[in-house]
Coordinates of C-alpha atoms and ligand atoms in Angstrom, one line a residue:
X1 CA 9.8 -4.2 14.4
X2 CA 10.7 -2.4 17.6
X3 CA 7.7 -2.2 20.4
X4 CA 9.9 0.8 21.8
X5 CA 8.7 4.2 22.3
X6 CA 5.1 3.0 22.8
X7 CA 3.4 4.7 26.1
X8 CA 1.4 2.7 28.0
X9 CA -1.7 5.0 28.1
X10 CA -2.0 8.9 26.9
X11 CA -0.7 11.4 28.8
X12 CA -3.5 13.7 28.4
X13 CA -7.1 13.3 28.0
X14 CA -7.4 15.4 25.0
X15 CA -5.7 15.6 21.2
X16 CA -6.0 18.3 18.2
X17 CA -5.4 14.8 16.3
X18 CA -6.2 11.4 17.0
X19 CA -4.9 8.8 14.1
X20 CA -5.8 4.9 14.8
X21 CA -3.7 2.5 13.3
X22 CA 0.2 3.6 13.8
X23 CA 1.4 1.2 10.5
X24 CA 2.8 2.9 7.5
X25 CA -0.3 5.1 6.7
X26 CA -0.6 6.5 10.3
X27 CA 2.8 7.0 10.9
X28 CA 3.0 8.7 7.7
X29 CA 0.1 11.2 8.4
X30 CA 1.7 11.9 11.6
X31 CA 5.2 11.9 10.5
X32 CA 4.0 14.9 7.6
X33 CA 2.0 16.7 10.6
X34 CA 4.9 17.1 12.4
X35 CA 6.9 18.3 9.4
X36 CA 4.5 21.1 8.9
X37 CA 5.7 24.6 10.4
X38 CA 1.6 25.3 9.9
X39 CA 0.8 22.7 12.3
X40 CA 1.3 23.2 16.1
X41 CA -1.2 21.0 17.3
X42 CA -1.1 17.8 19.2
X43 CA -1.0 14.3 17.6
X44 CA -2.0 10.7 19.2
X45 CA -1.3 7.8 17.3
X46 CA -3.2 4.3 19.2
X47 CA -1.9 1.5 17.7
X48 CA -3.4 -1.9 19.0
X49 CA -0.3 -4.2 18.3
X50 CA 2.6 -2.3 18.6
X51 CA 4.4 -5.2 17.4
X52 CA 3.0 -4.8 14.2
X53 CA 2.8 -8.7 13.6
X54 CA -0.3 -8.7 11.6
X55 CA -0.5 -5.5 9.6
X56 CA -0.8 -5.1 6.1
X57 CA 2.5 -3.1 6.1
X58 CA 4.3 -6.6 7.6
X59 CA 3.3 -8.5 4.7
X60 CA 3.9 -6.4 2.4
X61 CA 6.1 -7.0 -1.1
X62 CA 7.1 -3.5 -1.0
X63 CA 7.3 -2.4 -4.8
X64 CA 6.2 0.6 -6.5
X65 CA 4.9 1.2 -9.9
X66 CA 3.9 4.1 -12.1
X67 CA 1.7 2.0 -14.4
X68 CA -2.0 2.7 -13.3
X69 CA -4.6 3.1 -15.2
X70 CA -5.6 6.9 -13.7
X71 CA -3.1 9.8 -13.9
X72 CA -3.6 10.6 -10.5
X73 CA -3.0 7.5 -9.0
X74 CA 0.6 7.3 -11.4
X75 CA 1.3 11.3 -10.1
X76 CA 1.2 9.6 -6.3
X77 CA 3.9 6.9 -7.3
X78 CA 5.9 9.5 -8.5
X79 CA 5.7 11.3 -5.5
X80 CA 7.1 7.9 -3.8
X81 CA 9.8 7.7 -6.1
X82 CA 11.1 11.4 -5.2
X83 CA 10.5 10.6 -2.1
X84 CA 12.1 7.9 -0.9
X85 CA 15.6 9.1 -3.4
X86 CA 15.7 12.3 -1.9
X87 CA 14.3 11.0 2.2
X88 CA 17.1 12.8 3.7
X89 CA 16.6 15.7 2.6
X90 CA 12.9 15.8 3.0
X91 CA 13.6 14.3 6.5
X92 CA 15.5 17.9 7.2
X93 CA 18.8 16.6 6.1
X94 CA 19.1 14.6 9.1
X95 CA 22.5 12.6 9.0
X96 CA 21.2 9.1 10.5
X97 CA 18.5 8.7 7.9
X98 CA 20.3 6.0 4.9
X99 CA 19.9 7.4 1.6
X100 CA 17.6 5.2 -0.2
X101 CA 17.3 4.2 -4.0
X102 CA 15.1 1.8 -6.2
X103 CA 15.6 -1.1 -7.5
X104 CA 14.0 -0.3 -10.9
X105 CA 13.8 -3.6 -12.8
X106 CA 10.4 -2.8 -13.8
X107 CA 6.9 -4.3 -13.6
X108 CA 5.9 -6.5 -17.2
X109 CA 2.4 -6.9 -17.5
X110 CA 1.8 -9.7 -19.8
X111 CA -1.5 -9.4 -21.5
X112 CA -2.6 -13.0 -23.5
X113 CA -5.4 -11.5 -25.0
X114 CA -6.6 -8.5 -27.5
X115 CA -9.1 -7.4 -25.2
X116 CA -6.2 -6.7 -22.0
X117 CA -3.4 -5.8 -24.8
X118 CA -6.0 -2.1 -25.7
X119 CA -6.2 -2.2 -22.2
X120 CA -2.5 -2.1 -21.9
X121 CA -1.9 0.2 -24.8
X122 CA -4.9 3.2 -23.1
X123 CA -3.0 2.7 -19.5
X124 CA 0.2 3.1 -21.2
X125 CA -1.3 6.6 -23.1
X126 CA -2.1 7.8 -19.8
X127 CA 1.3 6.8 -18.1
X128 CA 3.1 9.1 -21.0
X129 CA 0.6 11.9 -20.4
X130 CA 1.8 12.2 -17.0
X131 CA 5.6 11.8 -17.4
X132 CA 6.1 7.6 -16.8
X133 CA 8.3 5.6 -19.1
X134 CA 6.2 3.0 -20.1
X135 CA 7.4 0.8 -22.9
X136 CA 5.0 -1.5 -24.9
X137 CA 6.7 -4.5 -25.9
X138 CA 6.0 -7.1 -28.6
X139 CA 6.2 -10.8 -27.6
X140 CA 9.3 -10.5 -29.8
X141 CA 11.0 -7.6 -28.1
X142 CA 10.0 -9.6 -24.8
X143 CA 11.9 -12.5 -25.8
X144 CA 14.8 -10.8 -27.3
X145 CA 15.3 -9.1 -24.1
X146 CA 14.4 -11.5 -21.5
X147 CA 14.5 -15.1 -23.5
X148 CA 13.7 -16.6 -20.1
X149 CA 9.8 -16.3 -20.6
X150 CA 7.8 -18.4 -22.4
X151 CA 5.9 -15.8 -24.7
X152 CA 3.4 -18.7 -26.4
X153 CA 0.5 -16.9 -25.6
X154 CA 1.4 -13.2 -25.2
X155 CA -0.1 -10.5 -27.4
X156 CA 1.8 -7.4 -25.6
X157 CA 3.7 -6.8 -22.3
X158 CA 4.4 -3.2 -20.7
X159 CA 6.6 -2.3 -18.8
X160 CA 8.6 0.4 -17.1
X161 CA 12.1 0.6 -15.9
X162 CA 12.6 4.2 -14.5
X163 CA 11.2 4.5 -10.5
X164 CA 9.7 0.9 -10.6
X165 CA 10.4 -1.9 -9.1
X166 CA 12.0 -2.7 -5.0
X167 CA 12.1 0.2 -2.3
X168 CA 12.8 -0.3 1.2
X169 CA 9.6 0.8 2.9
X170 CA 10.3 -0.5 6.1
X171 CA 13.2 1.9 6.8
X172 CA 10.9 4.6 5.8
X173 CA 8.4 3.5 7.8
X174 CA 10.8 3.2 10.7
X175 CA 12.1 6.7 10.0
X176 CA 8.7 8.3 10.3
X177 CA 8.0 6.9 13.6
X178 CA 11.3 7.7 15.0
X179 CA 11.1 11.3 13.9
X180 CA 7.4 11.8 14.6
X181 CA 8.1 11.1 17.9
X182 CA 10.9 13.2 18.6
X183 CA 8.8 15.9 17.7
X184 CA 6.7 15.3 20.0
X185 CA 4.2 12.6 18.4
X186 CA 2.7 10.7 21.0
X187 CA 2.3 6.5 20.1
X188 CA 0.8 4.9 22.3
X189 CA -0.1 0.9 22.6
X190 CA -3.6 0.5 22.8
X191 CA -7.3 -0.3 20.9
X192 CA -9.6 2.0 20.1
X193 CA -13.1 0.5 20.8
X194 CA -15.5 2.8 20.9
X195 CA -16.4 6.7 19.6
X196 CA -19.1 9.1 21.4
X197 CA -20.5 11.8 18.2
X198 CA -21.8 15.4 19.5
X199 CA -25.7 15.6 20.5
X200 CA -26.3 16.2 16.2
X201 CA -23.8 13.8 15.3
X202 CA -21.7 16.1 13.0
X203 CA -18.0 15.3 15.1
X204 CA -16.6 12.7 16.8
X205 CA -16.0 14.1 20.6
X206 CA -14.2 11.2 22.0
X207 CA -12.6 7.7 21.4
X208 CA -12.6 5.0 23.9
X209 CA -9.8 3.3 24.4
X210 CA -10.1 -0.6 25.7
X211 CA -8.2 0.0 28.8
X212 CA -11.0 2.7 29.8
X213 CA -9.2 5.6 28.9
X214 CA -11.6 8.2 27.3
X215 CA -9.4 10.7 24.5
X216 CA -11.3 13.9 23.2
X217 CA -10.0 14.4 19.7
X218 CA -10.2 17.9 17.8
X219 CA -10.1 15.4 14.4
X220 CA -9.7 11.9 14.0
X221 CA -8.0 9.8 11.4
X222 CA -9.0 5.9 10.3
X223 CA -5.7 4.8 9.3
X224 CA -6.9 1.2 10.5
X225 CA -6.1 -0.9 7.7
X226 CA -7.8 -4.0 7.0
X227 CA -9.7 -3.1 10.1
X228 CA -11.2 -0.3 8.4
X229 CA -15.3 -1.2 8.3
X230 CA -14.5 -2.4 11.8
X231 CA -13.6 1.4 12.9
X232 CA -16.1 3.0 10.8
X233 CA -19.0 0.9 12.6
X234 CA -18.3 2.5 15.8
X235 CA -19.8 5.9 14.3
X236 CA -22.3 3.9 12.4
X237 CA -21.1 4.6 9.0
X238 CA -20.1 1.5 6.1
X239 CA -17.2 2.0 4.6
X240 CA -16.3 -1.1 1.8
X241 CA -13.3 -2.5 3.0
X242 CA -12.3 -6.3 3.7
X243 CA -10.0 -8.1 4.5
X244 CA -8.9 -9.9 1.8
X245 CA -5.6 -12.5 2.1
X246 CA -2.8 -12.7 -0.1
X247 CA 0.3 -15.3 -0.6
X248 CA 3.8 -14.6 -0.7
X249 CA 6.6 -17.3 -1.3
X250 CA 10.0 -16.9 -1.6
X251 CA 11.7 -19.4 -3.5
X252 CA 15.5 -20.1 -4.7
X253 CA 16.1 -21.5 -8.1
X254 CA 18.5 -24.2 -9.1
X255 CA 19.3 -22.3 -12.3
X256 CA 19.3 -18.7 -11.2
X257 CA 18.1 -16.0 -14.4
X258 CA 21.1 -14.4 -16.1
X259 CA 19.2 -11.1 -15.5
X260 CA 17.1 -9.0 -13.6
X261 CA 13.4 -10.4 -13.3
X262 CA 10.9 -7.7 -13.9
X263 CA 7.9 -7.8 -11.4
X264 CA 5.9 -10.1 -13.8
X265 CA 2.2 -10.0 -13.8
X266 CA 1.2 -13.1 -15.1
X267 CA -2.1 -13.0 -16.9
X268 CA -2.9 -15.7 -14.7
X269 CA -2.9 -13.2 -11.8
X270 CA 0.6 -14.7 -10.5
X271 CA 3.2 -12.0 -9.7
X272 CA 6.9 -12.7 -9.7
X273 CA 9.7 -10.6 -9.2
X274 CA 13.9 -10.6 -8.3
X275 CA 15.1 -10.7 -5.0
X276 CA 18.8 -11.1 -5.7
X277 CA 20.7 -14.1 -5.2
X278 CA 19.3 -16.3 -6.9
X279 CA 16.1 -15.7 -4.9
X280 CA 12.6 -14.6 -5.9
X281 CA 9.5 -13.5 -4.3
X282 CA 6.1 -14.3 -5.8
X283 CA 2.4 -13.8 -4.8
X284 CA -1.0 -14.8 -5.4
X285 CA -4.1 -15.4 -4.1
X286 CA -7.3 -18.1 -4.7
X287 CA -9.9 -17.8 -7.2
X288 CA -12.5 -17.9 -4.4
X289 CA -11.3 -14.4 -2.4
X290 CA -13.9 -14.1 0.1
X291 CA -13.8 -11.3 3.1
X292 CA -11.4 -13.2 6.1
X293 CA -11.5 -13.1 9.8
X294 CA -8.9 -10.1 10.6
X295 CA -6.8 -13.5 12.7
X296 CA -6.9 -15.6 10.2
X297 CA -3.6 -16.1 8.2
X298 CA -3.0 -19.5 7.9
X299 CA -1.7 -20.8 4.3
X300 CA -3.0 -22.8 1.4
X301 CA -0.5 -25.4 0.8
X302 CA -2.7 -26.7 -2.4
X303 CA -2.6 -23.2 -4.0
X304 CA 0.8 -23.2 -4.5
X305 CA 1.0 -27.0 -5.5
X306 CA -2.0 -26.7 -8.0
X307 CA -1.9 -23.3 -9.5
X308 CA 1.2 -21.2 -8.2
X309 CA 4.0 -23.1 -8.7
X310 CA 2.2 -24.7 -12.4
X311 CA 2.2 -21.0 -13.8
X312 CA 5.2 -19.8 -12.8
X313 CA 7.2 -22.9 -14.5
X314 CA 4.8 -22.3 -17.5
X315 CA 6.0 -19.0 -17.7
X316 CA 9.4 -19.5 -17.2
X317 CA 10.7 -22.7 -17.4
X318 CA 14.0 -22.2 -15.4
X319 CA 11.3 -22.4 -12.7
X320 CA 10.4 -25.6 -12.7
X321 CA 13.4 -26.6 -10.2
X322 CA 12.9 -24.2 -7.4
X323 CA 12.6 -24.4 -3.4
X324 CA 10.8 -22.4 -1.3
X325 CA 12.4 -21.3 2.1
X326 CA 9.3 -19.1 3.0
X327 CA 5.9 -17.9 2.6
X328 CA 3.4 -16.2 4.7
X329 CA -0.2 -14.8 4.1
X330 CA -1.0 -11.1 4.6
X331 CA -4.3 -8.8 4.3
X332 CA -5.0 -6.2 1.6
X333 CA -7.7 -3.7 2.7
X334 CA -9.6 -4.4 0.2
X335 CA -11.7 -1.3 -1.8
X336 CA -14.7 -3.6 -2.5
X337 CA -16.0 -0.4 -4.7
X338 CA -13.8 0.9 -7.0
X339 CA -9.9 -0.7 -5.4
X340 CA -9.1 3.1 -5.3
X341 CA -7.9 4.6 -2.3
X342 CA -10.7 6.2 0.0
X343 CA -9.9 9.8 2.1
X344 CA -10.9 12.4 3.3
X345 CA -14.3 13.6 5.7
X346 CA -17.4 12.0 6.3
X347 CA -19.7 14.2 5.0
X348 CA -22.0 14.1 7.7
X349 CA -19.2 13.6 10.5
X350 CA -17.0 16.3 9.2
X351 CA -14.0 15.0 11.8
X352 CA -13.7 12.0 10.8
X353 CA -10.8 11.2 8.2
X354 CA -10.6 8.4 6.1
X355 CA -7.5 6.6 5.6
X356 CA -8.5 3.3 3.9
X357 CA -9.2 0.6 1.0
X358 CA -5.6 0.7 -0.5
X359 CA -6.2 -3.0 -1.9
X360 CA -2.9 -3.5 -3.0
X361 CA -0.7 -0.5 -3.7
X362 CA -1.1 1.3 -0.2
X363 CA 3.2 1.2 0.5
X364 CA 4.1 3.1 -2.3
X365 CA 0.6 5.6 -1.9
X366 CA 1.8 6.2 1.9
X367 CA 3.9 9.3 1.0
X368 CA 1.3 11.3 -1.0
X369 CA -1.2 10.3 0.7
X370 CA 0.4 11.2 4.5
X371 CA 1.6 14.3 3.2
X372 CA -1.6 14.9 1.7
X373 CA -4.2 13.7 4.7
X374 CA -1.5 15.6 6.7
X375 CA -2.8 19.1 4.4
X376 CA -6.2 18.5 5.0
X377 CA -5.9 18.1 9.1
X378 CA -4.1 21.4 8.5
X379 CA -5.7 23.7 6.2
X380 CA -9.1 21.7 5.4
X381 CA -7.8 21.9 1.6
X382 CA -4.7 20.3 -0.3
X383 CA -2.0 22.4 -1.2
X384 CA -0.5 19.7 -3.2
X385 CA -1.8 17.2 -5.2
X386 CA -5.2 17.4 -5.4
X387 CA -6.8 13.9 -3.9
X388 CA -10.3 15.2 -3.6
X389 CA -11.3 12.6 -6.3
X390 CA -10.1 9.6 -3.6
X391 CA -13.1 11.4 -1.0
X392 CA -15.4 9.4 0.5
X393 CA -18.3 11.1 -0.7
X394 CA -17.7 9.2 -4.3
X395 CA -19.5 6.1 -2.7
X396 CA -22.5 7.6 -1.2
X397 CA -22.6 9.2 -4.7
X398 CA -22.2 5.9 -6.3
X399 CA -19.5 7.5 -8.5
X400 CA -16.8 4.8 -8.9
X401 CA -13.0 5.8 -9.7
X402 CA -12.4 2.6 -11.2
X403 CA -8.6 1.2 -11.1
X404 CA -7.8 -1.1 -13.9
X405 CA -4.7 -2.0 -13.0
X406 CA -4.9 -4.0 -9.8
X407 CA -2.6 -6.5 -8.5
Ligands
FAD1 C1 1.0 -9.6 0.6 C2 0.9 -8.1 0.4 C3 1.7 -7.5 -0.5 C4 1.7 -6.1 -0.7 N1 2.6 -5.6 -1.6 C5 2.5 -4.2 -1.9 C6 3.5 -3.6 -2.7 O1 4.3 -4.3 -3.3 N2 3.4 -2.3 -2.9 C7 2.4 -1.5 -2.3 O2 2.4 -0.3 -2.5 N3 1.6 -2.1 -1.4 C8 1.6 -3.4 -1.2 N4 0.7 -4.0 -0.3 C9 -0.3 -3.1 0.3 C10 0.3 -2.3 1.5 O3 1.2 -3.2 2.2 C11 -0.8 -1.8 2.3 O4 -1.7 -1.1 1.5 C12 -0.3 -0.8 3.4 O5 0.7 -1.5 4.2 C13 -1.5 -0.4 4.3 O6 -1.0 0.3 5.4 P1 -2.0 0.7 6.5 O7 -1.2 1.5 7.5 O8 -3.2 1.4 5.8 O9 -2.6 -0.6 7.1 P2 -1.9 -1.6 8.1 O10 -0.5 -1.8 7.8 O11 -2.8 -2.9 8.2 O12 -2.0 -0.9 9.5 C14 -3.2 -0.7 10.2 C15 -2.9 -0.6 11.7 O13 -4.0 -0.2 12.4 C16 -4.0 -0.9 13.6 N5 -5.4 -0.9 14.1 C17 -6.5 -1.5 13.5 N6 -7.6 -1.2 14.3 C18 -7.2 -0.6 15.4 C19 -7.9 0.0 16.5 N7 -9.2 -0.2 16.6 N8 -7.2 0.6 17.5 C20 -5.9 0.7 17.3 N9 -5.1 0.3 16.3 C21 -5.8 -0.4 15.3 C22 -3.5 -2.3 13.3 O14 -3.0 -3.0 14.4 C23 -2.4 -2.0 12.2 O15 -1.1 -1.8 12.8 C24 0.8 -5.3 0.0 C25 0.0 -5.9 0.9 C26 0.0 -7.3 1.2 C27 -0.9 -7.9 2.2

């Protein structure tokens, strides 16, 4: 990704918004600011590696899905889909932005026991209420229309095939920032370190930045990623949010499927889905998931030997002759309390925004929830879709939005 367009240090002392973290979540915040006639204010985005080599947004699988197991959360997908199939016309109609589609070959959760198929079956319930196109399947219907799969064990499967499936998030992603800034966004390369709160501690005055610079911000927004606990220290405030690593490989197969793959959710955990080409991408993670160091993305070699690789030929057999020609390890923000999404004020330090704990599905949530952090910043409301349930305030309420359906 392009390191262009970064300023070396801000070019004033003082911001109506600061956002910190300028990966897809920031730059979608800022990108909706600037797209809002009602907004005339100034926007900073510091963003400490503006080559964006370690983000979650660089290791991302990119997909989207409308099966989740709260309305709201499937109403934000949706929002994604329109989105990125009509981005030029949201982006003003702008002739160099690509017109964008999906790749809708669907997600197929596979659920091996009773317990996980009612589980399947009351998502799916919720899905329809809301509009999505989930189809329950039989293990016969599964075979009959993708025989590839070994369906030994499977008591259901559910799957979708309108709006889910592949999207090209990092063209969005470089849209926004384009745009954004030449409409006057400011990014600049830089860490925040620091934050000074008023004498009664209700607003954040200032950020520091680790060159020295001190920024006075009118509101600030924690779009930090897996750094999010790290940023919320510096005002004294927990937020639960880890970093948590995750395994991608992408592999070739020496007898490529006669058809699409659906994003398979193996009950074991194991995700799999079509790349084209004979290719495939799959992910995973350990049993033992403990918080990592924010550097550390080395790979486990013995995962994919002993577990990975083991499943997915289990589960499809064609798979048992495959190569991989990469893999790398990236960092959900983990949502250690209910793997929802977590915005909105503090509601003692009324500035400062939450932007955090998207576990696993923050790509295709950075539309609605830009657009909608973007309403808030503007209006102190939503004139949208209403994400006061995601607030903050739902932990120090103990009042977990629980997501069932987390990859
Ligand atoms: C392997 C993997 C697969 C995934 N697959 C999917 C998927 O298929 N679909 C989906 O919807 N989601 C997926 N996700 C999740 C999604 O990628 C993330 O939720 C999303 O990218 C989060 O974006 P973000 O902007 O919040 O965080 P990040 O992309 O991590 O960005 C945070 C930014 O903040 C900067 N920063 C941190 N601290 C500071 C500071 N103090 N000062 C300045 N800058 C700072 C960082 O440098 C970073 O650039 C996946 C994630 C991973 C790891």
């Amino acid at each position: 990704m392009s390191t262009a367009g970064f300023h070396t240090s801000p070019t004033r002392s003082s911001y109506d918004v600061v956002i910190i973290g300028g990966a897809i979540m920031g730059s979608s915040t800022a990108w909706f600011l600037s797209d809002n006639p009602d907004f005339d204010g100034s926007v900073l985005v510091v963003e400490r590696d503006p080559t964006y080599g370690a983000c979650s947004t660089a290791h991302t699988n990119s997909c989207m899905r409308q099966q989740f197991s709260t309305a709201l959360n499937v109403q934000i997908s949706q929002f994604a889909a329109d989105f990125v199939k009509n981005i030029r016309t949201y982006m003003g109609n702008d002739d160099r932005v690509p017109n964008l589609n999906i790749h809708s070959f669907g997600y197929m959760y596979l659920a091996d026991t009773p317990e996980f198929a009612t589980v399947l079956r009351a998502n799916a319930k919720i899905q329809h209420q809301v509009g999505a196109a989930t189809q329950l399947m039989t293990a016969d219907q599964i075979k009959a229309d993708y025989p590839f799969y070994n369906v030994d064990d499977i008591v259901l499967g559910s799957i979708n095939l309108v709006d889910e499936g592949y999207w090209d998030g990092a063209t969005v992603f470089d849209w926004w920032r384009r745009q954004a800034r030449e409409r006057g966004v400011e990014y600049v390369s830089g860490e925040v370190v620091a934050m000074t709160k008023n004498p009664v501690g209700s607003r954040v005055e200032s950020v520091a930045l680790a060159g020295g610079q001190v920024i006075s911000c009118g509101q600030l927004v924690n779009a930090s990623g897996p750094r999010a606990a790290r940023t919320t220290k510096m005002i004294g405030i927990d937020v639960p949010v880890e970093p948590r690593k995750r395994f991608t490989w992408i592999f070739k197969a020496e007898q490529p499927l006669d058809r699409d793959l659906p994003l398979t959710i193996d009950p074991s955990g194991v995700h799999v889905r079509e790349i084209g080409g004979g290719t495939y991408q799959c992910g995973g993670h350990s049993d033992h998931d403990p918080p990592v160091a924010y550097d550390d993305f080395t790979m486990d070699h013995a995962l994919w030997e002993q577990h990975i690789w083991p499943m997915l030929a289990t589960r499809i057999p064609q798979f048992e002759a495959i190569k991989v020609t990469s893999e790398w390890a990236g960092h959900y923000s983990m949502n250690v309390f209910d793997h929802n999404a977590i915005m909105g004020p503090h509601h003692e330090v009324e500035n400062f925004i939450f932007l955090n704990g998207f576990s696993g599905h923050g790509l295709q949530q950075s539309p609605a929830m830009g657009r909608g952090t973007a309403e808030w910043l503007t209006y102190g409301a939503y004139r949208s879709l209403d994400l006061t349930p995601f607030h903050y305030d739902r932990i120090a309420r103990d009042a977990p939005i629980m997501e069932k359906a987390v990859i």
